[in-house]
Amino acid sequence: LSLHSRISPELYDELEEILITTDVGLETSGRVLEELKARVKESREERPEMVREFLKEILVDLLSLPVPPAIDRPPLAILVVGVNGVGKTTSIAKLAAYYKAKGCSCLLVAADTFRAAAGEQLAAWGERLGVEIVRSREGSDPGAVVFDGLAAANARRIDVVIIDTAGRLHTKANLMAELEKVYRVCTRNLGDRNLLTLLVLDAGTGQNGLNQARVFQETVGVDGIILAKLDGTARGGIVLAVADQLRLPVVWVGTGEQPDDLRLFDAREFVTALFD
Amino acid sequence: NLAGRLQETLRKLRGKGKLTEIDVDEALREVKLALLEADVNFRVVRSFINRVRERAIGKEVTSSLTPGQMVVKIVHQELTALMGAKEEKIRVAPQPPTVVLLVGLQGSGKTTTTAKLGRYLKMQGRRPMLAAADIYRPAAVRQLQILGEKLELPVYFSEGKDPVAIAREAVAAVKKQNCDYLLVDTAGRLHVNEELMEELRAIKEAVRPEEILLVVDAMTGQDAVNVARSFHEKLALTGLVLTKLESDTRGGAALSIREVTGCPIKLVGTGEKLEDLEVFYPDRLASRILG
Ligand SMILES: Nc1nc2c(ncn2[C@@H]2O[C@H](COP(=O)(O)OP(=O)(O)OP(=O)(O)O)[C@@H](O)[C@H]2O)c(=O)[nH]1
Ligand SMILES: Nc1nc2c(ncn2[C@@H]2O[C@H](COP(=O)(O)OP(=O)(O)OP(=O)(O)O)[C@@H](O)[C@H]2O)c(=O)[nH]1
Ligand SMILES: [Mg+2]
Ligand SMILES: [Mg+2]
């Protein structure tokens, strides 16, 4: 940021540029800037450097949505969803590593029965992490695999069962209908488990991420977001638009391709990085 | 919505007999918002608007009988010019085999696109071979092998070898099997991972590709320019593939990448099936971006 000697329209323009260039989007940026101007006026603040601090506070507040308590309450079923290639399967491996390290028994369910080598990919992760996996042959019904997976998890009293689904565009009604069916199979076969539905968003996604979140939330009631690939140069500002307009919390952040590249979302750390 | 407002502003503008600078600024502001909402890079938008404004207050508009219409025409012209004037073909090397290298960020669609391109070339009467040079991602080689089997195309892989060796050996295999195209699938990587970017440069040096295609997810946001610029500086890209364009993303990243690298968008992915690959038409994306 350039040095400003006083609070001016240029200062606000510069802050807006930061929000736009980190994919926060026009609508949420506009609303946040209005809130910022109001707060500056109300506080009678005259120091330009304080304006930036106020903005950070507004953004941290916006992102401080309650995280679903279920993440710490096994027995748990985690359904992982999202569009193609965002990082679902890899995030599942990371989640399994996380829960296993906490002493939980885990089971993976390979409910992506469509994409080439999807089952092999998850099986490879299972083998590497020492976590069992429930699979079926390619082309079979994902709902059936989920049913088998939950039955096995409940019979063996597994603490955390994590379900991988095929990537799908939110614009494909038939695929979203398939996902809704998978979700119903989950809710009807949980036993005494909590169900957590996590949507994976790619940190490099533009405004389409908001459409994704909206449609997935309408279809399967998303509880939280995994923001993957934050180790790139994209800042993941789309989650601010998602928090602002859909009130969905970010639960996890993916920072690489290895099993330990997952951490709990920290709003303050995230907002600081937005301004780096 | 923005697209509707833009159409309305441009419609009103077309009808005006005489334009004031306020009319022009108002219209350009709507164009700017539409482009930003479509994920076009902030700085690319700014320079684009400045170019259009310069023409809009110039003689071609002020001396026109329908200045409003002229401005709208300028916007469309500048957008289409930016996207590239016409479709661009996949190159053919002077001597076979033609090597094509597919590169890009994690999850952008490289492996699927490699197979799709193989199918596309086969339908054109070519004899492509695919090379599985992603040794890192679990079951990446399997993924390409399965797709190759579906298409009845040979897939080259060599257990225990590094990606540079695999690519080099694949070229030898292509010549032996009398194939005329080699499509090399590489691991997804961050443009800021120096070691992995160096690996790509080493693959390029080893097999001298005719085409180096950056595979980009059409829903990428403002960061697209950083990614494309880095890959282009390191490798001298020859083209781009935009994937997942059948989604409702406006695809503004394509415009930004084109502006910053000058690379032509050659192909577009329009679905998950192997037949979902099309030639890129620049004017179609221009109208899509403007809503
Ligand atoms: N750098 C980085 N790469 C990641 C991260 N998460 C996933 N990836 C990579 O992104 C690519 C896609 O990951 P997948 O887990 O296969 O994505 P997916 O959503 O399951 O993909 P589909 O099932 O095909 O829809 C792989 O190369 C992963 O290694 C992350 O946090 N950082
Ligand atoms: N809807 C849609 N999905 C696509 C398209 N192209 C690829 N995909 C999907 O995107 C996901 C990722 O594709 P991959 O080919 O595995 O991507 P990749 O770039 O090879 O991934 P890494 O090797 O991990 O970097 C898969 O689910 C593909 O089926 C497309 O044009 N449209
Ligand atoms: Mg997957
Ligand atoms: Mg791949």
XYZ file of C-alpha atoms and ligand atoms in Angstrom:
633
model
C 0.000 0.000 0.000
C 1.205 3.483 -0.774
C 1.615 5.946 2.076
C -1.300 8.295 2.597
C -0.976 11.490 4.586
C -4.705 11.729 5.148
C -7.929 9.796 4.612
C -9.007 10.359 1.019
C -11.035 8.775 -1.787
C -7.738 7.420 -3.161
C -7.161 5.514 0.065
C -10.564 3.857 -0.230
C -9.922 3.128 -3.923
C -6.706 1.388 -2.982
C -8.448 -0.716 -0.345
C -11.173 -1.597 -2.829
C -8.513 -2.710 -5.293
C -7.101 -5.098 -2.684
C -10.532 -6.610 -2.126
C -11.299 -6.960 -5.836
C -7.900 -8.417 -6.707
C -8.219 -11.053 -3.987
C -11.578 -12.226 -5.438
C -13.848 -10.796 -2.729
C -16.109 -9.621 -5.582
C -17.943 -6.369 -6.261
C -20.989 -6.873 -4.079
C -19.253 -7.794 -0.827
C -16.395 -5.320 -1.421
C -18.902 -2.544 -1.951
C -20.852 -3.415 1.164
C -17.696 -3.742 3.283
C -16.351 -0.398 2.082
C -19.618 1.326 2.957
C -19.410 -0.191 6.433
C -15.796 0.976 6.667
C -16.617 4.552 5.699
C -19.416 4.626 8.238
C -17.125 3.325 10.960
C -14.425 5.869 10.104
C -16.946 8.706 10.162
C -18.485 7.549 13.419
C -15.104 7.184 15.111
C -13.913 10.546 13.771
C -10.672 8.765 12.967
C -8.185 10.866 11.019
C -5.171 8.606 10.719
C -5.106 6.836 7.335
C -3.301 3.776 8.736
C -6.210 3.193 11.120
C -8.606 2.892 8.194
C -6.817 -0.237 7.090
C -6.973 -1.626 10.629
C -10.710 -0.955 10.743
C -11.116 -2.807 7.446
C -9.234 -5.804 8.794
C -11.497 -5.849 11.860
C -14.604 -5.763 9.684
C -13.276 -8.666 7.608
C -12.268 -10.718 10.657
C -15.740 -10.197 12.151
C -17.331 -11.221 8.862
C -15.343 -14.465 8.837
C -15.900 -15.285 12.497
C -18.927 -17.472 11.898
C -19.597 -20.346 14.312
C -17.906 -23.548 13.247
C -20.076 -26.697 13.342
C -19.507 -28.312 16.773
C -19.750 -31.758 15.147
C -16.134 -31.601 13.935
C -14.975 -32.457 17.447
C -17.756 -34.885 18.248
C -17.346 -38.378 16.900
C -18.997 -40.611 15.938
C -19.007 -38.594 12.797
C -19.812 -38.942 9.096
C -18.214 -36.346 6.840
C -19.603 -35.925 3.328
C -17.184 -34.054 1.060
C -18.586 -32.321 -2.017
C -17.609 -29.772 -4.651
C -16.984 -29.111 -8.318
C -14.343 -30.909 -10.381
C -10.696 -30.829 -9.406
C -10.934 -28.569 -6.347
C -9.188 -30.967 -3.956
C -11.904 -33.158 -2.391
C -10.074 -36.499 -2.462
C -6.809 -35.025 -1.210
C -8.620 -33.083 1.536
C -10.228 -36.333 2.652
C -6.785 -37.907 3.011
C -5.768 -34.920 5.133
C -8.896 -35.196 7.286
C -8.229 -38.894 7.839
C -4.667 -38.100 8.921
C -5.982 -35.406 11.279
C -8.526 -37.624 13.008
C -6.218 -40.621 13.108
C -3.600 -38.488 14.858
C -6.250 -37.668 17.452
C -6.753 -41.356 18.133
C -9.965 -41.801 16.133
C -10.640 -44.872 14.017
C -11.347 -43.852 10.429
C -12.999 -45.327 7.367
C -12.972 -43.892 3.850
C -15.856 -44.399 1.433
C -15.035 -44.150 -2.279
C -18.373 -42.904 -3.568
C -16.902 -41.372 -6.726
C -17.834 -44.230 -9.007
C -17.569 -42.172 -12.159
C -14.121 -40.694 -12.755
C -11.215 -42.758 -14.059
C -9.040 -44.081 -11.216
C -11.006 -42.216 -8.520
C -11.266 -45.352 -6.414
C -7.592 -46.173 -6.958
C -6.603 -42.667 -5.896
C -8.482 -42.886 -2.609
C -7.301 -46.477 -2.053
C -3.698 -45.332 -2.492
C -4.253 -42.708 0.185
C -5.892 -45.252 2.461
C -2.933 -47.550 2.100
C -0.447 -44.775 2.742
C -2.269 -43.593 5.871
C -3.173 -47.019 7.194
C -6.889 -46.270 6.917
C -9.437 -48.742 5.522
C -11.604 -47.972 2.553
C -14.960 -49.181 1.223
C -15.144 -49.327 -2.565
C -17.139 -50.804 -5.403
C -16.644 -51.278 -9.130
C -16.669 -48.329 -11.522
C -20.066 -47.222 -12.755
C -22.043 -48.504 -9.800
C -24.452 -46.341 -7.853
C -22.768 -43.955 -5.399
C -25.730 -44.225 -3.038
C -25.140 -47.974 -2.747
C -21.470 -47.464 -1.847
C -22.425 -44.909 0.797
C -24.982 -47.330 2.227
C -22.337 -50.071 2.424
C -19.803 -47.677 3.866
C -22.073 -46.438 6.646
C -23.228 -49.985 7.406
C -19.609 -51.098 7.789
C -18.712 -48.018 9.867
C -21.675 -48.496 12.181
C -21.129 -52.252 12.559
C -17.462 -51.741 13.413
C -18.128 -48.649 15.521
C -15.735 -46.504 13.491
C -15.319 -43.005 14.924
C -15.021 -41.019 11.704
C -16.284 -42.133 8.279
C -15.375 -39.817 5.426
C -17.235 -39.999 2.114
C -15.599 -38.945 -1.170
C -17.966 -37.912 -3.949
C -17.400 -37.228 -7.635
C -16.636 -33.687 -8.710
C -19.703 -32.143 -10.294
C -20.665 -28.751 -11.661
C -23.482 -27.128 -9.710
C -25.092 -26.278 -13.060
C -25.766 -29.946 -13.854
C -29.201 -30.726 -12.465
C -28.903 -34.494 -12.901
C -25.597 -34.603 -11.002
C -26.937 -32.401 -8.212
C -29.967 -34.698 -8.018
C -27.598 -37.655 -7.681
C -25.812 -35.843 -4.851
C -29.088 -35.107 -3.121
C -29.844 -38.829 -3.238
C -26.422 -39.628 -1.730
C -27.136 -37.091 1.007
C -30.466 -38.780 1.805
C -28.742 -42.173 2.025
C -26.382 -40.552 4.543
C -29.085 -39.010 6.706
C -31.074 -42.267 6.802
C -28.141 -44.483 7.791
C -26.226 -42.417 10.317
C -27.101 -44.456 13.351
C -25.949 -42.267 16.236
C -23.477 -40.323 14.089
C -23.326 -36.587 13.490
C -23.276 -35.678 9.803
C -21.021 -32.943 8.542
C -21.230 -31.816 4.912
C -18.149 -29.950 3.781
C -17.849 -28.088 0.481
C -14.366 -27.819 -0.987
C -13.577 -24.531 -2.703
C -10.392 -23.868 -4.672
C -8.640 -20.771 -3.307
C -8.019 -19.651 -6.896
C -11.704 -19.608 -7.778
C -13.262 -16.399 -8.981
C -16.850 -15.297 -8.534
C -18.155 -18.655 -9.681
C -17.241 -19.953 -6.218
C -20.202 -18.052 -4.825
C -22.557 -19.749 -7.309
C -21.072 -23.110 -6.350
C -21.586 -22.502 -2.653
C -25.129 -21.269 -3.151
C -26.279 -24.248 -5.201
C -24.510 -26.870 -3.090
C -25.930 -25.302 0.050
C -29.433 -25.384 -1.416
C -29.015 -29.010 -2.467
C -27.282 -30.660 0.469
C -27.112 -28.159 3.313
C -23.408 -27.391 3.527
C -22.097 -27.059 7.092
C -18.722 -25.623 6.295
C -16.030 -25.012 3.749
C -12.630 -26.495 3.107
C -10.567 -23.864 1.322
C -7.951 -25.812 -0.645
C -4.780 -24.694 -2.430
C -4.184 -21.640 -0.278
C -0.454 -22.335 -0.678
C -0.595 -20.809 -4.167
C -0.627 -17.072 -4.887
C -4.427 -16.797 -4.866
C -5.740 -15.331 -1.621
C -9.099 -17.112 -1.480
C -11.081 -13.903 -0.971
C -14.150 -15.652 -2.362
C -14.782 -17.008 1.150
C -15.538 -13.443 2.249
C -18.327 -13.222 -0.310
C -19.544 -16.657 0.799
C -19.479 -15.601 4.471
C -21.190 -12.300 3.683
C -23.924 -13.599 1.409
C -24.443 -17.203 2.550
C -23.108 -17.152 6.125
C -21.058 -20.301 5.551
C -17.971 -20.723 7.767
C -14.573 -21.855 6.560
C -13.606 -24.799 8.758
C -10.356 -26.014 7.200
C -7.635 -24.649 4.965
C -5.552 -26.786 2.586
C -1.969 -25.656 2.142
C -0.356 -28.348 0.045
C -0.537 -31.874 -1.341
C 0.632 -33.861 1.671
C -1.501 -35.368 4.461
C -0.352 -32.815 7.038
C -1.146 -29.819 4.802
C -4.420 -29.092 6.541
C -5.148 -26.681 9.337
C -8.131 -25.202 11.106
C -9.229 -21.892 9.669
C -7.976 -18.823 11.505
C -9.827 -15.667 10.462
C -7.201 -13.216 11.688
C -4.325 -15.067 10.009
C -6.343 -15.258 6.794
C -7.194 -11.543 6.753
C -3.587 -10.564 7.466
C -2.458 -12.648 4.476
C -5.074 -10.929 2.310
C -3.178 -7.670 2.770
C 0.346 -9.036 2.323
C -28.102 -7.838 -12.671
C -24.951 -6.477 -14.225
C -25.392 -8.003 -17.665
C -28.888 -6.555 -17.890
C -27.759 -3.128 -16.712
C -24.916 -3.118 -19.210
C -27.246 -4.014 -22.068
C -29.577 -1.215 -20.976
C -26.760 1.343 -20.754
C -25.434 0.340 -24.156
C -28.933 0.423 -25.637
C -29.498 3.977 -24.368
C -26.051 4.939 -25.602
C -26.714 3.629 -29.102
C -29.779 5.834 -29.343
C -27.968 9.079 -28.531
C -27.310 11.593 -31.255
C -24.697 13.505 -29.332
C -22.456 12.141 -26.552
C -21.125 14.033 -23.581
C -18.092 12.869 -21.649
C -20.472 11.956 -18.826
C -22.379 9.627 -21.181
C -19.129 7.926 -22.125
C -17.886 7.641 -18.522
C -21.185 6.199 -17.374
C -21.172 3.583 -20.111
C -17.546 2.668 -19.502
C -18.201 2.326 -15.797
C -20.855 -0.301 -16.564
C -18.444 -2.110 -18.883
C -15.787 -2.033 -16.141
C -18.171 -3.530 -13.554
C -19.305 -6.216 -15.985
C -15.715 -7.211 -16.720
C -14.752 -7.329 -13.027
C -17.797 -9.431 -12.212
C -16.712 -11.771 -14.998
C -13.351 -12.276 -13.228
C -11.299 -10.217 -15.673
C -8.156 -9.028 -13.884
C -8.435 -5.585 -12.264
C -5.436 -4.109 -14.075
C -6.390 -5.656 -17.389
C -9.821 -4.035 -17.008
C -8.256 -0.672 -16.247
C -6.003 -0.687 -19.305
C -8.836 -2.024 -21.479
C -11.195 0.758 -20.373
C -8.510 3.366 -20.947
C -7.973 2.105 -24.502
C -11.689 2.209 -25.201
C -12.068 5.668 -23.611
C -9.259 7.036 -25.764
C -11.082 5.907 -28.899
C -14.469 6.936 -27.539
C -13.501 10.593 -27.154
C -11.622 10.560 -30.450
C -12.573 11.641 -33.918
C -14.134 8.375 -35.041
C -16.904 8.938 -32.477
C -17.196 12.734 -32.408
C -17.485 12.874 -36.187
C -19.980 10.006 -36.320
C -23.705 10.543 -36.888
C -24.475 7.795 -34.349
C -21.724 8.252 -31.745
C -23.389 6.027 -29.146
C -23.544 3.157 -31.579
C -19.904 3.794 -32.406
C -18.830 3.457 -28.781
C -20.642 0.141 -28.391
C -19.003 -1.047 -31.582
C -15.588 -0.010 -30.218
C -16.148 -1.998 -27.010
C -16.991 -5.131 -28.978
C -14.121 -4.579 -31.397
C -11.555 -4.124 -28.638
C -12.830 -7.184 -26.779
C -12.748 -9.431 -29.820
C -9.321 -8.110 -30.822
C -8.121 -8.940 -27.330
C -9.386 -12.506 -27.540
C -7.597 -13.077 -30.829
C -9.015 -12.595 -34.267
C -9.714 -16.215 -35.207
C -9.412 -19.854 -34.115
C -5.915 -21.298 -33.895
C -4.987 -24.838 -34.804
C -2.857 -27.332 -32.909
C 0.602 -27.194 -34.456
C 2.235 -29.882 -36.535
C 5.997 -30.307 -36.305
C 7.999 -30.168 -39.566
C 9.138 -33.716 -38.807
C 7.041 -36.243 -36.832
C 6.455 -36.774 -34.021
C 4.809 -33.546 -32.899
C 5.261 -33.316 -29.148
C 2.621 -31.528 -27.086
C 3.272 -30.763 -23.416
C 0.303 -30.097 -21.109
C 1.051 -28.036 -18.003
C -0.810 -26.123 -15.322
C -1.969 -25.835 -11.736
C -3.294 -28.741 -9.709
C -6.734 -29.974 -10.737
C -7.096 -27.752 -13.821
C -7.949 -30.693 -16.090
C -4.611 -31.685 -17.696
C -4.967 -35.476 -17.559
C -8.514 -35.405 -18.901
C -7.527 -32.878 -21.574
C -4.532 -34.984 -22.636
C -6.879 -37.885 -23.336
C -9.452 -35.637 -25.012
C -6.794 -34.170 -27.277
C -5.653 -37.698 -28.128
C -9.188 -38.566 -29.187
C -9.494 -35.316 -31.161
C -6.278 -35.977 -33.080
C -7.224 -39.607 -33.692
C -10.506 -38.446 -35.236
C -8.446 -36.234 -37.534
C -6.560 -39.260 -38.784
C -3.475 -38.794 -36.578
C -1.796 -41.513 -34.527
C -1.210 -40.043 -31.064
C 0.489 -41.643 -28.081
C -0.046 -40.394 -24.546
C 2.760 -40.175 -21.977
C 2.065 -40.399 -18.248
C 4.705 -38.152 -16.700
C 2.915 -37.422 -13.412
C 4.690 -39.683 -10.961
C 3.531 -37.793 -7.876
C -0.244 -37.820 -7.660
C -1.642 -41.139 -6.393
C -3.068 -43.148 -9.340
C -2.352 -40.379 -11.872
C -0.697 -42.847 -14.232
C -3.633 -45.243 -13.770
C -6.017 -42.426 -14.629
C -4.326 -41.738 -17.974
C -3.958 -45.462 -18.700
C -7.681 -46.039 -18.172
C -8.540 -43.136 -20.472
C -6.025 -44.359 -23.058
C -7.566 -47.842 -22.983
C -11.016 -46.368 -23.561
C -9.701 -44.572 -26.637
C -7.495 -47.450 -27.766
C -4.500 -45.129 -27.689
C -1.076 -46.241 -26.436
C -0.003 -44.769 -23.097
C 3.697 -44.656 -22.340
C 4.869 -45.073 -18.764
C 8.071 -46.279 -17.189
C 8.026 -47.400 -13.568
C 10.668 -45.820 -11.357
C 11.751 -43.174 -13.865
C 11.571 -39.431 -13.346
C 9.307 -37.280 -15.559
C 12.161 -36.057 -17.797
C 13.260 -39.644 -18.485
C 9.677 -40.754 -19.096
C 9.168 -37.984 -21.636
C 12.444 -38.747 -23.377
C 11.737 -42.479 -23.518
C 8.233 -41.763 -24.784
C 9.647 -39.905 -27.786
C 11.728 -42.955 -28.644
C 8.657 -45.173 -28.210
C 6.564 -42.929 -30.455
C 9.083 -43.193 -33.275
C 9.288 -46.964 -32.822
C 5.502 -47.380 -32.837
C 5.130 -45.085 -35.818
C 2.921 -42.586 -33.983
C 2.967 -38.977 -35.185
C 1.896 -37.163 -32.012
C 3.093 -37.439 -28.422
C 0.922 -35.822 -25.761
C 2.737 -35.510 -22.442
C 0.624 -35.220 -19.290
C 2.495 -33.606 -16.406
C 1.799 -33.252 -12.690
C -0.132 -30.236 -11.471
C 2.202 -27.711 -9.852
C 2.292 -24.209 -8.420
C 4.001 -21.602 -10.601
C 5.861 -20.540 -7.471
C 7.384 -23.984 -6.893
C 10.835 -23.378 -8.366
C 11.896 -26.998 -8.318
C 8.821 -28.227 -10.173
C 8.926 -25.350 -12.673
C 12.543 -26.283 -13.331
C 11.406 -29.875 -13.940
C 9.085 -28.613 -16.679
C 11.889 -26.633 -18.241
C 14.009 -29.791 -18.209
C 11.223 -31.783 -19.897
C 10.938 -29.067 -22.531
C 14.660 -29.169 -23.161
C 14.653 -32.962 -23.414
C 11.798 -33.378 -25.888
C 11.541 -30.026 -27.682
C 7.735 -29.756 -27.804
C 6.046 -28.040 -30.712
C 3.192 -27.063 -28.421
C 3.261 -26.198 -24.738
C -0.336 -25.785 -23.611
C -1.274 -24.197 -20.306
C -4.450 -25.883 -19.050
C -6.506 -23.391 -17.064
C -9.750 -23.817 -15.168
C -12.221 -21.322 -16.678
C -13.499 -20.372 -13.202
C -10.106 -19.035 -12.090
C -10.240 -15.567 -10.580
C -7.887 -12.597 -10.380
C -4.809 -14.755 -9.801
C -4.972 -16.163 -13.346
C -2.551 -13.546 -14.685
C 0.100 -14.388 -12.111
C -0.074 -18.067 -12.948
C -0.048 -17.577 -16.712
C 2.743 -15.030 -16.634
C 4.992 -17.321 -14.567
C 4.388 -20.354 -16.770
C 4.891 -18.255 -19.894
C 8.127 -16.676 -18.691
C 9.537 -20.054 -17.737
C 8.406 -22.094 -20.736
C 7.281 -19.821 -23.591
C 3.769 -21.222 -23.892
C 2.318 -21.750 -27.353
C -1.292 -21.931 -26.350
C -3.965 -22.280 -23.728
C -6.748 -24.723 -22.976
C -9.706 -23.433 -20.990
C -11.488 -26.219 -19.106
C -14.903 -26.527 -17.449
C -16.266 -23.750 -19.645
C -19.694 -25.398 -19.739
C -20.200 -24.124 -16.197
C -21.840 -20.764 -15.526
C -18.501 -19.048 -15.050
C -18.077 -16.027 -17.323
C -14.468 -16.972 -18.037
C -12.862 -13.545 -17.663
C -9.598 -15.193 -16.651
C -9.178 -16.113 -20.312
C -9.210 -12.466 -21.306
C -6.665 -11.553 -18.648
C -4.330 -14.374 -19.614
C -4.576 -13.501 -23.277
C -3.840 -9.823 -22.577
C -0.848 -10.588 -20.373
C 0.783 -13.433 -22.348
C -0.495 -12.949 -25.887
C -1.022 -16.737 -26.013
C -3.888 -17.967 -28.163
C -6.609 -20.034 -26.552
C -6.675 -23.083 -28.779
C -9.120 -25.463 -27.128
C -11.977 -25.462 -24.685
C -13.126 -28.237 -22.340
C -16.895 -28.425 -22.187
C -17.505 -31.479 -20.029
C -16.144 -34.560 -18.331
C -16.494 -36.941 -21.252
C -13.675 -37.538 -23.705
C -15.659 -36.038 -26.585
C -16.101 -32.742 -24.667
C -13.306 -30.798 -26.322
C -13.883 -27.990 -28.822
C -11.947 -25.491 -30.846
C -11.985 -22.041 -29.234
C -13.963 -19.273 -30.934
C -12.830 -15.821 -29.714
C -15.992 -13.886 -30.518
C -18.100 -16.371 -28.517
C -16.123 -15.743 -25.359
C -16.249 -11.969 -25.897
C -20.060 -12.022 -25.887
C -20.108 -14.425 -22.955
C -17.881 -12.150 -20.873
C -20.001 -9.092 -21.622
C -23.064 -11.057 -20.575
N -0.995 -27.121 -3.840
C -2.099 -27.760 -3.421
N -2.613 -28.731 -4.190
C -3.716 -29.361 -3.724
C -4.345 -29.028 -2.497
N -5.415 -29.849 -2.342
C -5.452 -30.654 -3.425
N -4.416 -30.371 -4.260
C -4.095 -30.985 -5.543
O -5.142 -30.695 -6.439
C -5.265 -31.774 -7.382
C -6.700 -32.246 -7.379
O -6.975 -32.831 -6.131
P -8.103 -33.935 -5.942
O -8.114 -34.266 -4.495
O -7.920 -35.044 -6.917
O -9.393 -33.090 -6.342
P -10.867 -33.597 -6.442
O -11.751 -32.479 -6.045
O -11.052 -34.859 -5.670
O -11.006 -33.871 -8.000
P -12.183 -34.649 -8.749
O -12.513 -35.834 -7.915
O -11.607 -35.021 -10.057
O -13.309 -33.701 -8.860
C -4.276 -32.847 -6.946
O -3.113 -32.687 -7.735
C -3.985 -32.494 -5.505
O -2.712 -32.914 -5.083
C -3.761 -27.962 -1.696
O -4.218 -27.591 -0.616
N -2.651 -27.376 -2.221
N -17.098 -30.323 -15.974
C -15.881 -30.471 -16.485
N -14.980 -31.175 -15.796
C -13.747 -31.325 -16.322
C -13.361 -30.756 -17.564
N -12.072 -31.106 -17.786
C -11.656 -31.843 -16.733
N -12.685 -31.974 -15.847
C -12.715 -32.655 -14.556
O -11.878 -31.942 -13.679
C -11.325 -32.855 -12.704
C -9.828 -32.714 -12.720
O -9.353 -33.206 -13.957
P -7.904 -33.840 -14.102
O -7.752 -34.173 -15.540
O -7.696 -34.931 -13.116
O -7.018 -32.585 -13.697
P -5.456 -32.482 -13.631
O -5.070 -31.123 -14.078
O -4.822 -33.594 -14.388
O -5.172 -32.633 -12.093
P -3.740 -32.834 -11.411
O -3.006 -33.859 -12.213
O -4.022 -33.273 -10.025
O -3.085 -31.491 -11.439
C -11.827 -34.237 -13.089
O -12.975 -34.489 -12.320
C -12.204 -34.078 -14.546
O -13.199 -34.985 -14.948
C -14.350 -29.986 -18.284
O -14.114 -29.448 -19.363
N -15.583 -29.878 -17.694
Mg -11.737 -36.712 -6.277
Mg -3.496 -35.008 -13.747
